[in-house]
CSV table of C-alpha atoms in Angstrom, one decimal:
chain,number,residue,atom,x,y,z
A,1,MET,CA,39.0,53.6,-18.7
A,2,LYS,CA,36.0,56.0,-18.3
A,3,VAL,CA,35.4,57.4,-14.9
A,4,ARG,CA,31.9,56.1,-13.9
A,5,HIS,CA,29.5,57.8,-11.6
A,6,LEU,CA,26.4,56.7,-9.7
A,7,GLU,CA,23.9,59.2,-8.3
A,8,ILE,CA,22.0,58.1,-5.3
A,9,THR,CA,18.4,59.2,-5.0
A,10,THR,CA,17.9,58.7,-1.3
A,11,MET,CA,14.1,59.4,-1.6
A,12,VAL,CA,11.4,60.1,-4.1
A,13,GLY,CA,9.2,63.1,-3.6
A,14,CYS,CA,11.5,66.0,-2.7
A,15,ARG,CA,9.8,68.6,-0.6
A,16,VAL,CA,12.2,71.4,-1.7
A,17,ALA,CA,10.4,71.1,-5.0
A,18,CYS,CA,12.6,73.4,-7.1
A,19,VAL,CA,10.4,74.7,-9.9
A,20,TYR,CA,13.0,73.6,-12.5
A,21,CYS,CA,13.0,70.0,-11.3
A,22,PRO,CA,10.2,67.8,-12.8
A,23,GLN,CA,9.3,66.1,-9.5
A,24,ASP,CA,5.9,65.1,-10.9
A,25,LYS,CA,7.5,62.9,-13.6
A,26,ILE,CA,9.6,60.7,-11.3
A,27,SER,CA,6.9,60.5,-8.7
A,28,HIS,CA,4.4,59.2,-11.2
A,29,ARG,CA,6.8,56.7,-12.8
A,30,TYR,CA,8.3,55.3,-9.6
A,31,PHE,CA,6.9,51.9,-8.7
A,32,GLY,CA,8.8,51.1,-5.5
A,33,ALA,CA,6.9,50.3,-2.3
A,34,ASP,CA,9.4,52.4,-0.4
A,35,ARG,CA,9.9,56.0,-1.4
A,36,MET,CA,12.7,56.5,1.2
A,37,MET,CA,15.8,54.4,0.5
A,38,ARG,CA,16.5,52.0,3.4
A,39,TYR,CA,20.0,51.9,4.8
A,40,ASP,CA,20.2,48.1,4.5
A,41,ASP,CA,19.1,48.3,0.9
A,42,PHE,CA,21.8,51.0,0.3
A,43,LYS,CA,24.5,48.7,1.7
A,44,THR,CA,23.3,45.9,-0.6
A,45,TYR,CA,23.5,48.2,-3.6
A,46,ILE,CA,26.8,49.8,-2.8
A,47,GLU,CA,28.5,46.4,-2.2
A,48,LYS,CA,27.9,45.7,-5.9
A,49,ILE,CA,29.6,48.9,-7.1
A,50,PRO,CA,33.3,48.9,-7.9
A,51,LYS,CA,35.3,51.2,-5.6
A,52,ARG,CA,36.5,53.3,-8.5
A,53,VAL,CA,32.9,54.5,-9.2
A,54,VAL,CA,32.3,58.1,-7.9
A,55,VAL,CA,29.2,58.0,-5.7
A,56,HIS,CA,27.0,61.1,-5.8
A,57,PHE,CA,24.6,62.0,-3.1
A,58,THR,CA,22.2,64.1,-5.3
A,59,GLY,CA,20.0,62.3,-7.9
A,60,PHE,CA,16.3,63.3,-8.1
A,61,ALA,CA,16.0,64.7,-4.6
A,62,GLU,CA,17.7,66.6,-1.8
A,63,PRO,CA,19.8,63.7,-0.3
A,64,PHE,CA,19.6,64.9,3.4
A,65,LEU,CA,15.8,64.5,3.4
A,66,ASN,CA,16.6,60.9,4.1
A,67,PRO,CA,17.4,60.6,7.8
A,68,ARG,CA,20.1,57.9,7.1
A,69,CYS,CA,21.9,60.0,4.4
A,70,MET,CA,24.9,60.7,6.6
A,71,ASP,CA,25.2,57.0,7.5
A,72,MET,CA,25.1,56.2,3.7
A,73,ILE,CA,27.8,58.7,3.0
A,74,GLU,CA,30.1,57.4,5.6
A,75,TYR,CA,29.5,53.8,4.5
A,76,ALA,CA,30.4,54.6,0.9
A,77,ALA,CA,33.5,56.6,2.0
A,78,ARG,CA,34.7,53.7,4.2
A,79,ARG,CA,34.5,51.4,1.2
A,80,GLY,CA,36.8,53.8,-0.6
A,81,HIS,CA,34.5,55.4,-3.1
A,82,PRO,CA,35.1,59.0,-4.2
A,83,ILE,CA,32.2,61.0,-2.7
A,84,TYR,CA,30.3,63.8,-4.5
A,85,ILE,CA,27.7,65.8,-2.7
A,86,SER,CA,25.2,68.4,-4.0
A,87,THR,CA,22.8,69.8,-1.4
A,88,THR,CA,20.4,72.6,-0.6
A,89,LEU,CA,21.1,72.0,3.1
A,90,ALA,CA,17.4,70.9,3.6
A,91,GLY,CA,17.3,68.1,6.1
A,92,MET,CA,20.9,68.6,7.2
A,93,THR,CA,21.9,69.1,10.8
A,94,ARG,CA,25.0,70.5,12.6
A,95,GLU,CA,25.9,67.0,13.7
A,96,ASP,CA,25.9,65.9,10.0
A,97,ILE,CA,28.4,68.7,9.3
A,98,ARG,CA,30.6,67.6,12.1
A,99,ARG,CA,30.7,64.1,10.6
A,100,LEU,CA,31.0,65.5,7.0
A,101,SER,CA,34.1,67.6,8.0
A,102,LYS,CA,36.1,64.4,8.7
A,103,LEU,CA,35.7,63.1,5.1
A,104,ALA,CA,37.4,64.0,1.8
A,105,TYR,CA,35.4,64.8,-1.3
A,106,TYR,CA,35.5,64.5,-5.1
A,107,GLU,CA,33.2,67.5,-5.1
A,108,PHE,CA,31.0,69.2,-2.5
A,109,GLN,CA,28.4,71.6,-4.0
A,110,ILE,CA,25.9,73.9,-2.4
A,111,HIS,CA,22.8,74.5,-4.4
A,112,LEU,CA,21.7,78.1,-3.4
A,113,PRO,CA,18.3,79.6,-3.5
A,114,SER,CA,17.6,82.2,-6.2
A,115,ALA,CA,16.0,85.6,-5.8
A,116,GLU,CA,12.9,84.3,-7.6
A,117,LYS,CA,12.1,81.9,-4.7
A,118,ALA,CA,12.0,78.9,-6.9
A,119,MET,CA,12.5,76.4,-4.1
A,120,ASN,CA,10.8,75.6,-0.8
A,121,LEU,CA,13.6,76.4,1.5
A,122,ALA,CA,13.5,78.5,4.7
A,123,ILE,CA,16.2,81.1,4.7
A,124,ASN,CA,16.6,81.7,8.4
A,125,ASP,CA,19.1,81.6,11.3
A,126,LYS,CA,19.3,77.8,11.1
A,127,TYR,CA,20.2,78.0,7.4
A,128,PHE,CA,23.0,80.5,8.0
A,129,SER,CA,24.2,78.5,10.9
A,130,LEU,CA,24.6,75.4,8.7
A,131,LEU,CA,26.2,77.5,5.9
A,132,SER,CA,28.6,79.0,8.3
A,133,ASP,CA,29.6,75.6,9.7
A,134,LEU,CA,30.2,74.3,6.2
A,135,VAL,CA,32.3,77.3,5.2
A,136,THR,CA,34.4,77.0,8.4
A,137,ALA,CA,34.9,73.2,7.7
A,138,GLY,CA,36.5,74.1,4.4
A,139,ILE,CA,35.0,71.2,2.4
A,140,ILE,CA,32.8,73.1,-0.1
A,141,THR,CA,34.1,73.1,-3.7
A,142,ASP,CA,31.5,75.4,-5.2
A,143,PHE,CA,28.3,77.3,-4.7
A,144,HIS,CA,25.7,77.7,-7.5
A,145,PHE,CA,22.2,78.9,-8.2
A,146,HIS,CA,19.6,78.7,-11.0
A,147,GLY,CA,17.9,81.9,-12.1
A,148,ASN,CA,18.8,85.5,-12.9
A,149,GLU,CA,20.1,86.3,-9.4
A,150,VAL,CA,21.0,84.6,-6.2
A,151,HIS,CA,18.8,85.2,-3.2
A,152,PRO,CA,19.8,88.7,-2.1
A,153,VAL,CA,20.4,87.9,1.6
A,154,VAL,CA,22.3,84.7,0.8
A,155,GLY,CA,24.4,86.5,-1.8
A,156,ALA,CA,25.3,89.3,0.6
A,157,TRP,CA,26.3,86.7,3.2
A,158,LEU,CA,28.5,84.8,0.8
A,159,ARG,CA,30.2,88.1,-0.4
A,160,GLN,CA,30.9,89.0,3.2
A,161,HIS,CA,32.6,85.7,3.7
A,162,ALA,CA,34.5,85.9,0.4
A,163,ALA,CA,32.8,83.0,-1.1
A,164,ASP,CA,32.3,82.9,-4.9
A,165,PHE,CA,29.2,81.5,-6.5
A,166,ALA,CA,28.2,80.6,-10.1
A,167,GLN,CA,25.0,80.9,-12.1
A,168,PHE,CA,23.7,77.7,-13.8
A,169,GLN,CA,21.4,77.6,-16.8
A,170,ILE,CA,17.9,76.1,-16.4
A,171,GLN,CA,17.5,73.2,-18.8
A,172,ASP,CA,14.3,71.5,-19.9
A,173,ARG,CA,15.6,68.2,-18.6
A,174,ALA,CA,15.4,66.5,-22.0
A,175,GLY,CA,11.8,67.6,-22.4
A,176,ASN,CA,10.6,66.4,-19.0
A,177,LEU,CA,10.2,69.9,-17.5
A,178,ASN,CA,7.0,71.8,-17.7
A,179,THR,CA,8.6,75.0,-19.1
A,180,GLU,CA,5.3,77.0,-18.9
A,181,LYS,CA,5.3,76.4,-15.1
A,182,VAL,CA,8.9,77.7,-15.0
A,183,LYS,CA,8.1,80.8,-17.1
A,184,ALA,CA,5.2,81.6,-14.7
A,185,ARG,CA,7.5,81.7,-11.8
A,186,MET,CA,10.9,82.8,-13.2
A,187,SER,CA,12.1,85.2,-15.9
A,188,THR,CA,15.1,83.1,-16.7
A,189,PRO,CA,15.0,81.5,-20.1
A,190,VAL,CA,14.9,77.7,-20.3
A,191,THR,CA,17.5,76.0,-22.4
A,192,THR,CA,16.0,73.4,-24.8
A,193,ALA,CA,17.6,71.1,-27.3
A,194,ALA,CA,17.2,71.5,-31.1
A,195,LYS,CA,17.1,67.8,-32.2
A,196,PRO,CA,20.4,67.1,-33.8
A,197,ASN,CA,20.6,64.8,-36.9
A,198,GLY,CA,24.1,63.4,-36.6
A,199,LYS,CA,25.9,61.1,-34.2
A,200,LEU,CA,25.8,62.1,-30.6
A,201,ARG,CA,28.2,61.6,-27.7
A,202,CYS,CA,27.6,62.1,-24.0
A,203,ASP,CA,29.5,61.0,-21.0
A,204,ARG,CA,26.4,61.2,-18.8
A,205,ILE,CA,25.4,57.7,-20.0
A,206,TYR,CA,28.1,56.6,-17.5
A,207,GLN,CA,26.6,58.7,-14.7
A,208,ASN,CA,23.5,56.7,-13.8
A,209,VAL,CA,20.9,57.3,-11.1
A,210,LEU,CA,20.0,54.7,-8.5
A,211,LEU,CA,16.4,54.8,-7.1
A,212,PRO,CA,15.3,53.6,-3.6
A,213,ASN,CA,13.9,50.4,-5.1
A,214,GLY,CA,17.2,49.4,-6.8
A,215,ASP,CA,16.2,50.5,-10.3
A,216,VAL,CA,19.1,52.3,-12.1
A,217,VAL,CA,18.0,54.8,-14.8
A,218,LEU,CA,20.2,56.2,-17.5
A,219,CYS,CA,21.1,59.6,-16.2
A,220,CYS,CA,20.1,62.7,-14.3
A,221,MET,CA,17.8,63.8,-17.2
A,222,ASP,CA,15.8,60.6,-17.1
A,223,TRP,CA,13.1,61.9,-14.8
A,224,SER,CA,10.5,59.8,-16.5
A,225,ALA,CA,12.5,56.6,-16.1
A,226,GLU,CA,12.4,55.9,-19.8
A,227,HIS,CA,15.7,54.0,-19.8
A,228,VAL,CA,15.9,51.6,-16.8
A,229,LEU,CA,19.2,49.8,-17.2
A,230,GLY,CA,18.6,47.2,-14.5
A,231,ASN,CA,18.0,46.8,-10.8
A,232,LEU,CA,20.8,46.4,-8.2
A,233,LYS,CA,18.7,44.1,-6.0
A,234,ARG,CA,19.1,41.4,-8.7
A,235,ASP,CA,21.7,42.6,-11.2
A,236,ARG,CA,25.4,43.1,-11.0
A,237,PHE,CA,26.8,46.6,-11.7
A,238,GLU,CA,28.6,45.5,-14.8
A,239,ASP,CA,25.4,44.0,-16.2
A,240,LEU,CA,23.8,47.4,-16.4
A,241,TYR,CA,26.1,48.2,-19.4
A,242,ARG,CA,25.3,44.8,-21.1
A,243,SER,CA,21.5,45.3,-20.9
A,244,GLU,CA,19.4,45.7,-24.0
A,245,THR,CA,18.3,49.1,-22.8
A,246,PHE,CA,21.9,50.4,-22.6
A,247,ARG,CA,22.7,48.8,-26.0
A,248,ARG,CA,19.7,50.6,-27.5
A,249,VAL,CA,21.0,53.9,-26.1
A,250,LEU,CA,24.4,53.3,-27.7
A,251,ARG,CA,22.7,52.5,-31.0
A,252,GLY,CA,20.5,55.6,-30.7
A,253,LEU,CA,23.6,57.8,-30.3
A,254,ARG,CA,24.8,56.6,-33.6
A,255,LYS,CA,21.5,56.5,-35.5
A,256,PRO,CA,19.5,59.8,-35.7
A,257,GLY,CA,16.2,58.0,-36.3
A,258,ASP,CA,16.2,56.0,-33.0
A,259,ASP,CA,13.9,57.4,-30.3
A,260,ILE,CA,16.1,57.8,-27.2
A,261,LEU,CA,16.1,60.5,-24.5
A,262,CYS,CA,19.5,61.8,-25.7
A,263,ARG,CA,17.9,63.2,-28.9
A,264,THR,CA,15.9,65.7,-26.8
A,265,CYS,CA,18.7,66.6,-24.4
A,266,THR,CA,20.9,69.8,-24.2
A,267,VAL,CA,23.7,67.8,-22.6
A,268,ALA,CA,24.3,65.4,-25.4
A,269,GLN,CA,26.7,66.8,-27.9
A,270,SER,CA,26.6,66.4,-31.6
A,271,GLY,CA,29.7,65.9,-33.6
A,272,ALA,CA,28.3,68.0,-36.4
A,273,VAL,CA,29.1,71.7,-36.5
A,274,ARG,CA,25.7,72.4,-38.1
A,275,ASP,CA,23.8,70.8,-35.2
A,276,ARG,CA,25.8,72.7,-32.6
A,277,LEU,CA,25.1,76.0,-34.4
A,278,LYS,CA,21.4,75.0,-34.6
A,279,THR,CA,21.2,74.5,-30.9
A,280,ALA,CA,23.0,77.8,-30.2
A,281,ILE,CA,20.6,79.7,-32.4
A,282,HIS,CA,17.6,77.9,-30.9
A,283,ASN,CA,18.6,79.1,-27.4
A,284,VAL,CA,18.9,82.8,-28.2
A,285,PRO,CA,16.5,84.4,-25.7
A,286,GLY,CA,13.3,85.6,-27.3
A,287,ILE,CA,14.0,84.9,-30.9
A,288,GLY,CA,15.9,81.6,-30.9
A,289,PRO,CA,13.1,79.1,-31.8
A,290,LEU,CA,11.6,81.4,-34.5
A,291,ALA,CA,15.1,82.0,-36.0
A,292,ALA,CA,15.8,78.3,-36.0
A,293,GLN,CA,12.5,77.6,-37.7
A,294,THR,CA,13.1,80.4,-40.3
A,295,LEU,CA,16.5,79.0,-41.2
A,296,SER,CA,15.0,75.5,-41.5
A,297,GLN,CA,12.4,76.8,-43.9
A,298,LEU,CA,15.0,78.7,-45.9
A,299,ARG,CA,17.1,75.5,-46.2
A,300,GLN,CA,14.0,73.7,-47.6
A,301,VAL,CA,13.5,76.4,-50.2
A,302,THR,CA,17.1,76.6,-51.3
A,303,ARG,CA,17.8,72.9,-51.4
A,304,PRO,CA,16.1,72.3,-54.8
A,305,LEU,CA,18.1,75.3,-56.1
A,306,GLY,CA,21.3,73.7,-54.9
A,307,ARG,CA,20.5,70.5,-56.8
A,308,PHE,CA,19.6,72.5,-59.9
A,309,VAL,CA,23.0,74.4,-59.8
A,310,PHE,CA,24.8,71.1,-59.2
A,311,HIS,CA,23.2,69.3,-62.2
A,312,ALA,CA,23.6,72.4,-64.4
A,313,SER,CA,27.3,72.6,-63.6
A,314,ARG,CA,27.7,68.9,-64.5
A,315,ALA,CA,25.8,69.3,-67.8
A,316,SER,CA,28.1,72.1,-68.9
A,317,ARG,CA,31.3,70.0,-68.6
């Protein structure tokens, strides 16, 4: 049985506004009256979710910007769900950390600021106080940042406290990200997808994202809410995977011509070696797109020659 995950977007319109998160897309496509998830609505949603489902407090916004986030985490944990948290610490309090320290986690990630100041986050005494409390609590599973370098002061603090951190690539979020905006602020290359022609596979179709109004979209790349699987105010959790939208995604993974989000995503993996090579070439900094285009043109030129050689060899038999 596949491990299923559900990401909780506790609010729409994240003020941290990381330059590599397309907040404009989800803000424009969200139609709920409440942009902040209500605690009572959360309880209604979570009661419909099987306890084996990993509940992520991440989604399309910093989870702790919702004042009831900690209550939601505790409620999900009491129900027996594995808990996954990814946070920048924005909106978090020391009291939250005291309560967090009493729980167990599937993962607990800290999203660090980069040296290029790509997020609206104050790096001050309060930030380091929270960071220190979390490190002391011993619940963090990893630290990561996006960009060329971690924020220098934060990096120095982590090294002093013997905490390792990882560098994550910046992805174009299946074409939802304004890459020119990113390039204007950061020197880090943006990873984009070279559209694969073959069958695709991706486990993220079972890691869906819940919005405050109850809508459930396909995955963390679906910032434009292209694939809404259902709504947990009216639908059962299992019905999400019986919906026509989900079935269309499954068909699209098998059929190259179908227009689904996965065909523009770097996370979806092709079974074809040629497609994986094409994507790798496409993402070589500086020359990738041009190199991929040149190879494609070369293939168009040599294809008739290949047919000629094939027919000539058959005629000679």
